[in-house]
Amino acid sequence: MTIDVDEQWKLLIGGSWIDAGASYEIVDPSTMAVVGHAPEATAAHAADAARAARDALPGWRGLSMAERGAHLARLADALEARCHEWVDLVQAETGSTINITETMQVAGAFIDRFRYYSRPVDVNETVAPFRMTKTALGPAGLLGAYVLRQPVGVVACITPYNFPLVNVAGKIAPALMMGNTVVIKPAPQDPLGILRFGEVLDEILPPGVVNIVVGSGPEVGAALVESHDVNMISFTGSSPVGVRIVEAGARTMKRNLMELGGKGALIMTDDADVDAAIGGIASVWGFHSGQICTAPTRVICHRSIYDRTVSALAGIAGMLPVGDPLDRSTIVGPVITETHRDRVEAFIRSGTEAGATLVAGGERPDRPGFFVSPTLLADCTADMHVVREEAFGPVVVVLPHDGDDEAVAIANDSEYGLFSYVYAGDMSRAFDIAQRVESGNVALNGVQPHMEAPFGGFKMSGIGRDRGVWGLHAYSEVQAVNWPS
Ligand code: NAD
């Protein structure tokens, strides 16, 4: 399907498509061509959307979980039938390769989340009877209690640019199933696929249950964080923005789910399977140009296999096809914007200036668009900016270690703790290391996440967990009801 650059995109508020009155350009990161004009909402639109979500709340939370689940199942069916039509649009605005777009941006987890959460689950619990002595409040006896999970209310879902539809689905599917209503504020860089998705939401859900506001700057998201009509912020994005949101939201006692930055440590012990590990590490370059919060970008490699690992990684980095994301042989596409490309380049320079060895990449590919070559920096030390901060680009740093204790110490010498990896020949040794790593998730001898295990970060990588039943818990308030028995 071709993209209509002149399409009039609107905001979804209370079941109506609202003309924002202004717009801004969305640019294809690989060609720099304009893909479309996104509606430029104001803080007043954000307030209207929050009010619409609040008005829709009694009706939606009044449905049974089975009824809400039936809506989600219908949504999953409609997406399955329709979303292949959006591949061109989402590919163009995100710049992700056509292979990644088809399998992971506009399918896969995006639809699976609705299907998964459409199944009703009993999230309530009973508490063991409590033996009371006689008090001024009542006679001696037994008290029973039931712990109910109630919806939090209106949830503002503020999301990053890397996987726009997947990020939004991971939030709104459990939030809706728990009986909350939602305002989506997608990332400014690539919101058009979300607006297309809004057309399906609008057909299937009652008006106001999901609302969408879009803006080029932080103002629209900030207005939702300040709103008295919003009870919870479910945010995925960078840690500094997460801090600003938690600070601002404290004034209205917002509930927070914070999924923030990461600097994934990958520990290789002396008995690690080097070939398996380098396959996992190379995913940093090939999987959406390293624009992944969980990517294993910080390799902590035992000195006995260090040279072999670095030279094998350099070989792979030099072979990966970089270029046109529409070419099916391309592995590394662009990063999202010119500003971000410049930031990643400055990040790499800071590494070489601090004494790291540039083993592969580092140069700007000779073609239009916002490309960064797959880059490998070796001989890094834990104090370097390139080791401490996330690049959110195709950049891997390697540090040597001399034993498991040192490897764990280096891994933990980080503000982040989102997703870490251990490659070890002996699984019990890998498990022992995993338990000592300060990280919300640890994968052993592989880089695949378990999509139903709890996901979230230690330290500056976030607050709270989602996925699986933890997703339903995240979007609920706990209410205890007790009675004499
Ligand atoms: P970002 O923090 O720049 O922006 C994220 C969202 O926050 C955008 O929608 C933006 O408009 C909004 N925003 C900015 N300022 C705001 C404010 N003051 N109030 C309210 N909203 C505001 O992140 P990004 O560049 O889009 O994404 C990259 C970052 O996201 C990386 O740090 C990456 O690690 C992180 N990320 C984390 C996860 C995770 O699950 N932990 C997943 C994907 C990306």
XYZ file of C-alpha atoms and ligand atoms in Angstrom, residues 158-163 167 185-189 215-223 225 235-242 244-245 258-262 291-294 340 390 392 416 418 455-457 461 467, ligand 1:
95
model
C 3.648 7.483 27.267
C 5.864 5.525 24.895
C 9.214 5.648 23.050
C 9.906 5.548 19.343
C 11.703 2.227 18.818
C 8.733 -0.186 18.581
C 5.263 -0.628 23.226
C 0.796 9.580 24.020
C 3.101 7.982 21.438
C 6.645 9.134 20.695
C 6.826 12.231 18.487
C 9.028 10.595 15.833
C 2.753 16.158 19.954
C 6.253 16.994 18.748
C 7.538 18.162 22.141
C 7.229 17.123 25.794
C 4.223 19.386 26.537
C 1.428 16.920 25.767
C 2.952 14.145 27.874
C 3.751 16.627 30.641
C 0.115 17.815 30.673
C 1.405 13.813 34.055
C 5.978 5.234 30.866
C 8.587 3.608 28.681
C 11.527 5.772 27.701
C 14.800 7.185 28.938
C 15.705 7.329 32.616
C 16.115 11.150 32.758
C 12.591 11.655 31.380
C 11.324 8.972 33.772
C 11.038 14.135 35.498
C 7.720 12.288 35.215
C 8.503 3.075 34.749
C 10.303 1.093 32.054
C 13.505 2.977 31.507
C 16.969 2.770 30.009
C 19.424 -0.099 30.071
C 17.662 0.803 19.378
C 16.621 -1.747 21.990
C 16.629 -1.106 25.746
C 17.496 -4.733 26.536
C 20.132 10.817 17.379
C 23.385 3.746 26.694
C 20.676 3.304 21.811
C 21.179 0.561 35.073
C 17.329 -3.869 33.079
C 9.831 -7.626 32.899
C 11.321 -4.493 34.412
C 14.389 -2.901 35.851
C 16.092 1.111 34.794
C 4.096 -9.016 31.255
P 12.399 9.547 25.597
O 12.548 9.382 27.056
O 13.124 10.647 24.921
O 10.845 9.753 25.222
C 9.871 8.801 25.599
C 8.502 9.479 25.620
O 8.459 10.457 26.662
C 8.128 10.212 24.338
O 6.781 9.934 24.043
C 8.320 11.669 24.721
O 7.551 12.558 23.942
C 7.862 11.651 26.163
N 8.318 12.772 27.012
C 9.466 13.481 26.902
N 9.534 14.398 27.893
C 8.405 14.258 28.651
C 7.903 14.901 29.821
N 8.581 15.890 30.412
N 6.730 14.505 30.322
C 6.037 13.489 29.737
N 6.460 12.841 28.623
C 7.636 13.214 28.089
O 12.791 8.117 24.954
P 12.991 7.698 23.425
O 14.170 8.409 22.862
O 11.697 7.764 22.690
O 13.336 6.145 23.610
C 14.606 5.676 23.945
C 14.690 5.387 25.429
O 13.653 4.493 25.820
C 15.981 4.664 25.800
O 16.456 5.212 26.998
C 15.553 3.231 25.987
O 16.407 2.460 26.807
C 14.197 3.404 26.568
N 13.355 2.212 26.377
C 13.084 1.438 27.474
C 12.334 0.281 27.320
C 11.992 -0.597 28.514
O 11.113 -1.439 28.383
N 12.645 -0.437 29.656
C 11.834 -0.064 26.058
C 12.129 0.754 24.978
C 12.891 1.900 25.140
